[in-house]
mmCIF file of C-alpha atoms in Angstrom:
data_model
loop_
_atom_site.group_PDB
_atom_site.id
_atom_site.type_symbol
_atom_site.label_atom_id
_atom_site.label_comp_id
_atom_site.label_asym_id
_atom_site.label_seq_id
_atom_site.Cartn_x
_atom_site.Cartn_y
_atom_site.Cartn_z
ATOM 1 C CA MET A 1104 -0.001 0.000 0.084
ATOM 2 C CA GLY A 1105 2.807 2.394 0.907
ATOM 3 C CA ASP A 1106 4.416 2.104 -2.475
ATOM 4 C CA ILE A 1107 1.356 3.372 -4.236
ATOM 5 C CA PHE A 1108 1.457 6.467 -2.231
ATOM 6 C CA ALA A 1109 5.278 6.891 -2.404
ATOM 7 C CA GLN A 1110 4.899 6.740 -6.211
ATOM 8 C CA LEU A 1111 2.065 9.301 -6.119
ATOM 9 C CA MET A 1112 4.358 11.568 -4.004
ATOM 10 C CA ASP A 1113 7.336 11.062 -6.445
ATOM 11 C CA ARG A 1114 5.021 12.230 -9.328
ATOM 12 C CA LEU A 1115 3.996 15.235 -7.361
ATOM 13 C CA GLY A 1116 7.585 16.109 -6.603
ATOM 14 C CA TYR A 1117 7.668 15.463 -2.923
ATOM 15 C CA GLU A 1118 10.583 13.546 -1.379
ATOM 16 C CA ARG A 1119 9.214 13.813 2.191
ATOM 17 C CA TYR A 1120 5.645 14.506 3.325
ATOM 18 C CA ALA A 1121 3.392 14.369 6.431
ATOM 19 C CA LEU A 1122 0.267 12.396 6.660
ATOM 20 C CA GLN A 1123 -3.132 12.937 8.244
ATOM 21 C CA GLY A 1124 -5.815 10.387 8.708
ATOM 22 C CA GLY A 1125 -9.177 9.711 10.330
ATOM 23 C CA ASP A 1126 -11.538 6.725 9.885
ATOM 24 C CA TRP A 1127 -10.154 4.549 7.188
ATOM 25 C CA GLY A 1128 -7.551 7.197 6.506
ATOM 26 C CA SER A 1129 -6.101 6.430 10.019
ATOM 27 C CA VAL A 1130 -5.591 2.931 8.920
ATOM 28 C CA ILE A 1131 -4.127 3.827 5.529
ATOM 29 C CA THR A 1132 -1.794 6.583 6.797
ATOM 30 C CA SER A 1133 -0.535 4.359 9.578
ATOM 31 C CA ARG A 1134 0.283 1.741 7.170
ATOM 32 C CA ILE A 1135 2.088 4.308 4.942
ATOM 33 C CA ALA A 1136 3.985 5.620 7.878
ATOM 34 C CA SER A 1137 5.027 2.076 8.702
ATOM 35 C CA GLU A 1138 6.185 1.194 5.263
ATOM 36 C CA GLN A 1139 7.576 4.687 4.272
ATOM 37 C CA ALA A 1140 9.128 5.759 7.692
ATOM 38 C CA ASP A 1141 12.179 7.239 5.908
ATOM 39 C CA ARG A 1142 9.974 9.625 3.718
ATOM 40 C CA VAL A 1143 7.250 10.459 6.348
ATOM 41 C CA ILE A 1144 8.095 13.499 8.529
ATOM 42 C CA GLY A 1145 5.027 13.267 10.618
ATOM 43 C CA LEU A 1146 1.717 11.380 11.199
ATOM 44 C CA HIS A 1147 -1.412 12.926 12.618
ATOM 45 C CA LEU A 1148 -4.383 10.899 13.409
ATOM 46 C CA ASN A 1149 -7.920 11.763 14.672
ATOM 47 C CA LEU A 1150 -8.966 8.120 15.101
ATOM 48 C CA LEU A 1151 -6.759 5.730 17.034
ATOM 49 C CA PHE A 1152 -7.046 1.985 17.294
ATOM 50 C CA ALA A 1153 -5.317 0.295 20.185
ATOM 51 C CA GLY A 1154 -6.454 -2.436 22.340
ATOM 52 C CA PRO A 1155 -5.175 -3.666 25.666
ATOM 53 C CA PRO A 1156 -1.554 -4.918 25.325
ATOM 54 C CA VAL A 1157 -1.169 -8.685 25.172
ATOM 55 C CA GLY A 1158 1.502 -10.600 27.009
ATOM 56 C CA VAL A 1159 1.395 -8.311 30.155
ATOM 57 C CA VAL A 1160 0.326 -9.260 33.517
ATOM 58 C CA ASP A 1161 -1.922 -6.230 33.914
ATOM 59 C CA PRO A 1162 -2.757 -4.460 30.699
ATOM 60 C CA GLU A 1163 -4.623 -1.793 32.820
ATOM 61 C CA ALA A 1164 -1.548 -1.000 34.981
ATOM 62 C CA GLY A 1165 -0.798 2.608 34.810
ATOM 63 C CA VAL A 1166 -3.986 3.599 32.983
ATOM 64 C CA SER A 1167 -6.230 6.119 34.700
ATOM 65 C CA VAL A 1168 -9.702 5.113 35.753
ATOM 66 C CA GLU A 1169 -11.065 8.044 33.609
ATOM 67 C CA GLU A 1170 -9.360 6.633 30.456
ATOM 68 C CA LEU A 1171 -10.559 3.129 31.073
ATOM 69 C CA GLU A 1172 -14.123 4.401 31.591
ATOM 70 C CA ARG A 1173 -14.081 6.448 28.393
ATOM 71 C CA ALA A 1174 -12.603 3.465 26.301
ATOM 72 C CA ARG A 1175 -15.311 1.201 27.665
ATOM 73 C CA GLU A 1176 -17.995 3.702 27.173
ATOM 74 C CA ARG A 1177 -17.167 4.098 23.430
ATOM 75 C CA GLU A 1178 -16.913 0.357 23.136
ATOM 76 C CA ALA A 1179 -20.282 -0.140 24.786
ATOM 77 C CA PHE A 1180 -21.763 2.705 22.523
ATOM 78 C CA TRP A 1181 -20.437 0.984 19.294
ATOM 79 C CA ALA A 1182 -21.345 -2.638 20.191
ATOM 80 C CA PRO A 1183 -24.905 -2.438 18.804
ATOM 81 C CA GLU A 1184 -23.840 -0.176 15.882
ATOM 82 C CA ARG A 1185 -21.407 -2.494 14.096
ATOM 83 C CA GLY A 1186 -23.938 -4.250 12.035
ATOM 84 C CA TYR A 1187 -23.148 -2.208 8.826
ATOM 85 C CA SER A 1188 -19.375 -3.149 9.288
ATOM 86 C CA ALA A 1189 -20.242 -6.912 9.510
ATOM 87 C CA ILE A 1190 -22.555 -6.744 6.461
ATOM 88 C CA GLN A 1191 -20.019 -4.786 4.318
ATOM 89 C CA GLY A 1192 -17.113 -7.009 5.597
ATOM 90 C CA THR A 1193 -19.016 -10.122 4.586
ATOM 91 C CA LYS A 1194 -21.461 -9.512 1.848
ATOM 92 C CA PRO A 1195 -20.471 -6.305 -0.017
ATOM 93 C CA GLN A 1196 -21.706 -7.415 -3.403
ATOM 94 C CA THR A 1197 -25.193 -8.369 -2.096
ATOM 95 C CA LEU A 1198 -25.463 -5.166 -0.244
ATOM 96 C CA GLY A 1199 -24.110 -3.112 -3.202
ATOM 97 C CA TYR A 1200 -26.733 -4.579 -5.736
ATOM 98 C CA ALA A 1201 -29.489 -3.825 -3.336
ATOM 99 C CA MET A 1202 -28.386 -0.290 -2.671
ATOM 100 C CA ASN A 1203 -27.685 0.430 -6.284
ATOM 101 C CA ASP A 1204 -31.077 -0.691 -7.095
ATOM 102 C CA SER A 1205 -32.836 1.475 -4.410
ATOM 103 C CA PRO A 1206 -32.120 5.066 -3.869
ATOM 104 C CA ALA A 1207 -34.448 5.030 -0.867
ATOM 105 C CA GLY A 1208 -32.497 2.058 0.657
ATOM 106 C CA TRP A 1209 -29.160 3.687 -0.066
ATOM 107 C CA ALA A 1210 -30.504 6.977 1.663
ATOM 108 C CA ALA A 1211 -31.677 5.065 4.613
ATOM 109 C CA TRP A 1212 -28.107 3.164 4.876
ATOM 110 C CA ILE A 1213 -26.314 6.552 4.763
ATOM 111 C CA ILE A 1214 -28.555 8.698 6.979
ATOM 112 C CA ASP A 1215 -28.361 5.824 9.685
ATOM 113 C CA LYS A 1216 -24.580 6.202 9.708
ATOM 114 C CA VAL A 1217 -24.735 9.993 9.666
ATOM 115 C CA HIS A 1218 -27.165 10.104 12.550
ATOM 116 C CA VAL A 1219 -24.979 7.665 14.756
ATOM 117 C CA LEU A 1220 -21.730 9.375 13.749
ATOM 118 C CA CYS A 1221 -22.948 12.941 14.095
ATOM 119 C CA ASP A 1222 -21.794 14.604 17.356
ATOM 120 C CA CYS A 1223 -24.686 17.120 17.304
ATOM 121 C CA PRO A 1224 -26.939 17.743 20.353
ATOM 122 C CA GLY A 1225 -29.999 18.127 17.997
ATOM 123 C CA GLY A 1226 -29.079 15.226 15.797
ATOM 124 C CA HIS A 1227 -27.747 15.293 12.092
ATOM 125 C CA GLU A 1228 -30.345 17.669 10.754
ATOM 126 C CA ASP A 1229 -28.704 20.462 12.933
ATOM 127 C CA LYS A 1230 -25.472 19.964 11.354
ATOM 128 C CA PHE A 1231 -26.292 19.038 7.614
ATOM 129 C CA THR A 1232 -29.014 20.450 5.164
ATOM 130 C CA LYS A 1233 -31.055 18.024 3.208
ATOM 131 C CA ASP A 1234 -29.392 19.240 0.177
ATOM 132 C CA GLU A 1235 -25.994 18.312 1.598
ATOM 133 C CA LEU A 1236 -27.320 14.805 2.639
ATOM 134 C CA LEU A 1237 -28.789 14.243 -0.635
ATOM 135 C CA THR A 1238 -25.796 15.348 -2.649
ATOM 136 C CA ASN A 1239 -23.676 12.698 -0.706
ATOM 137 C CA ILE A 1240 -26.327 9.966 -1.402
ATOM 138 C CA THR A 1241 -26.661 10.948 -4.976
ATOM 139 C CA LEU A 1242 -23.029 10.799 -5.665
ATOM 140 C CA TYR A 1243 -22.927 7.250 -4.571
ATOM 141 C CA TRP A 1244 -26.124 6.223 -6.296
ATOM 142 C CA VAL A 1245 -25.519 8.113 -9.719
ATOM 143 C CA THR A 1246 -21.907 6.466 -9.894
ATOM 144 C CA GLN A 1247 -23.121 3.135 -8.646
ATOM 145 C CA THR A 1248 -20.317 2.935 -6.014
ATOM 146 C CA ALA A 1249 -22.096 1.427 -3.141
ATOM 147 C CA THR A 1250 -20.401 -1.823 -3.711
ATOM 148 C CA SER A 1251 -16.907 -0.559 -4.212
ATOM 149 C CA ALA A 1252 -17.277 1.637 -1.147
ATOM 150 C CA SER A 1253 -18.376 -1.359 0.902
ATOM 151 C CA ARG A 1254 -15.574 -3.421 -0.341
ATOM 152 C CA ILE A 1255 -12.792 -1.918 1.782
ATOM 153 C CA TYR A 1256 -14.364 -3.757 4.688
ATOM 154 C CA TYR A 1257 -14.295 -7.028 2.981
ATOM 155 C CA GLU A 1258 -10.897 -6.610 1.237
ATOM 156 C CA SER A 1259 -9.174 -5.148 4.474
ATOM 157 C CA GLN A 1260 -10.450 -8.250 6.606
ATOM 158 C CA ARG A 1261 -8.741 -10.570 4.150
ATOM 159 C CA ALA A 1262 -5.484 -8.593 3.469
ATOM 160 C CA GLY A 1263 -4.889 -7.852 7.167
ATOM 161 C CA VAL A 1264 -4.461 -4.084 6.630
ATOM 162 C CA GLY A 1265 -3.525 -3.551 10.442
ATOM 163 C CA VAL A 1266 0.033 -2.131 11.285
ATOM 164 C CA ALA A 1267 2.072 -4.782 13.064
ATOM 165 C CA ALA A 1268 5.232 -2.977 13.629
ATOM 166 C CA TYR A 1269 5.862 -0.079 15.922
ATOM 167 C CA ILE A 1270 5.607 3.332 14.098
ATOM 168 C CA ASP A 1271 8.554 5.466 14.866
ATOM 169 C CA VAL A 1272 7.290 8.359 12.945
ATOM 170 C CA PRO A 1273 6.583 11.408 15.246
ATOM 171 C CA THR A 1274 2.765 11.141 15.756
ATOM 172 C CA GLY A 1275 0.204 13.691 16.846
ATOM 173 C CA ALA A 1276 -3.235 12.603 18.037
ATOM 174 C CA ALA A 1277 -6.465 14.474 18.129
ATOM 175 C CA LEU A 1278 -9.104 12.791 20.174
ATOM 176 C CA PHE A 1279 -12.722 13.724 19.958
ATOM 177 C CA PRO A 1280 -15.178 12.885 22.732
ATOM 178 C CA LYS A 1281 -17.499 10.822 20.507
ATOM 179 C CA GLU A 1282 -15.009 9.086 18.246
ATOM 180 C CA ILE A 1283 -15.418 5.437 17.273
ATOM 181 C CA SER A 1284 -12.438 4.397 19.444
ATOM 182 C CA TYR A 1285 -10.965 6.268 22.368
ATOM 183 C CA PRO A 1286 -8.062 4.119 23.657
ATOM 184 C CA PRO A 1287 -5.915 5.027 26.664
ATOM 185 C CA ARG A 1288 -2.752 6.820 25.743
ATOM 186 C CA LYS A 1289 -0.519 4.295 27.210
ATOM 187 C CA TRP A 1290 -2.015 1.575 24.961
ATOM 188 C CA VAL A 1291 -1.525 3.711 21.837
ATOM 189 C CA GLU A 1292 2.218 4.440 22.736
ATOM 190 C CA ARG A 1293 2.953 0.829 22.302
ATOM 191 C CA SER A 1294 2.332 1.168 18.535
ATOM 192 C CA TYR A 1295 3.122 4.880 17.894
ATOM 193 C CA ASN A 1296 5.650 7.490 18.665
ATOM 194 C CA ILE A 1297 3.228 9.972 20.267
ATOM 195 C CA VAL A 1298 4.699 13.428 20.532
ATOM 196 C CA ARG A 1299 1.346 15.207 20.733
ATOM 197 C CA TRP A 1300 -1.857 14.112 22.569
ATOM 198 C CA THR A 1301 -4.819 16.528 22.362
ATOM 199 C CA GLU A 1302 -8.013 15.552 23.961
ATOM 200 C CA MET A 1303 -10.800 17.732 22.195
ATOM 201 C CA PRO A 1304 -13.663 19.252 24.137
#
């Protein structure tokens, strides 16, 4: 994966560069930083994935009660919301054909995710206009890319896109309160060279 982006940076004329990623971009930029560490001057992430360390007597040692509670709260919140990931990760073609055939079905699929992911006191309609939402939905439907958009879940499960090695690239983290994952800093530091850690209000 890193080779493709290295080639792109070469074509754009950049020998060295920084990376920023959130959501799938967090996974992708972490992989690039791992594979192209000599070219990446810094990594910034606004979604971090890190579980309890394995092979230690007490994975929670040195982790504050507040951090553990926050990590557990996010895990509990997302537990019943992962159905979309399971379907896209196992049956992207089936889902894609159904969504391409039904603009109303695709709208329901997208709006459900926007509603769950929107950190808005009044819900997603306080943040996005109907025109903005319909533009997003229409772009997928007109281009018939529901299937290809879903396949990243399927393909990543089979390709093992996670980063196995420690990332030595200087890494900044911006953690938002309602993010999908909110791991304790100590757990994250086992995988990343964290130089800045910002907990957003």
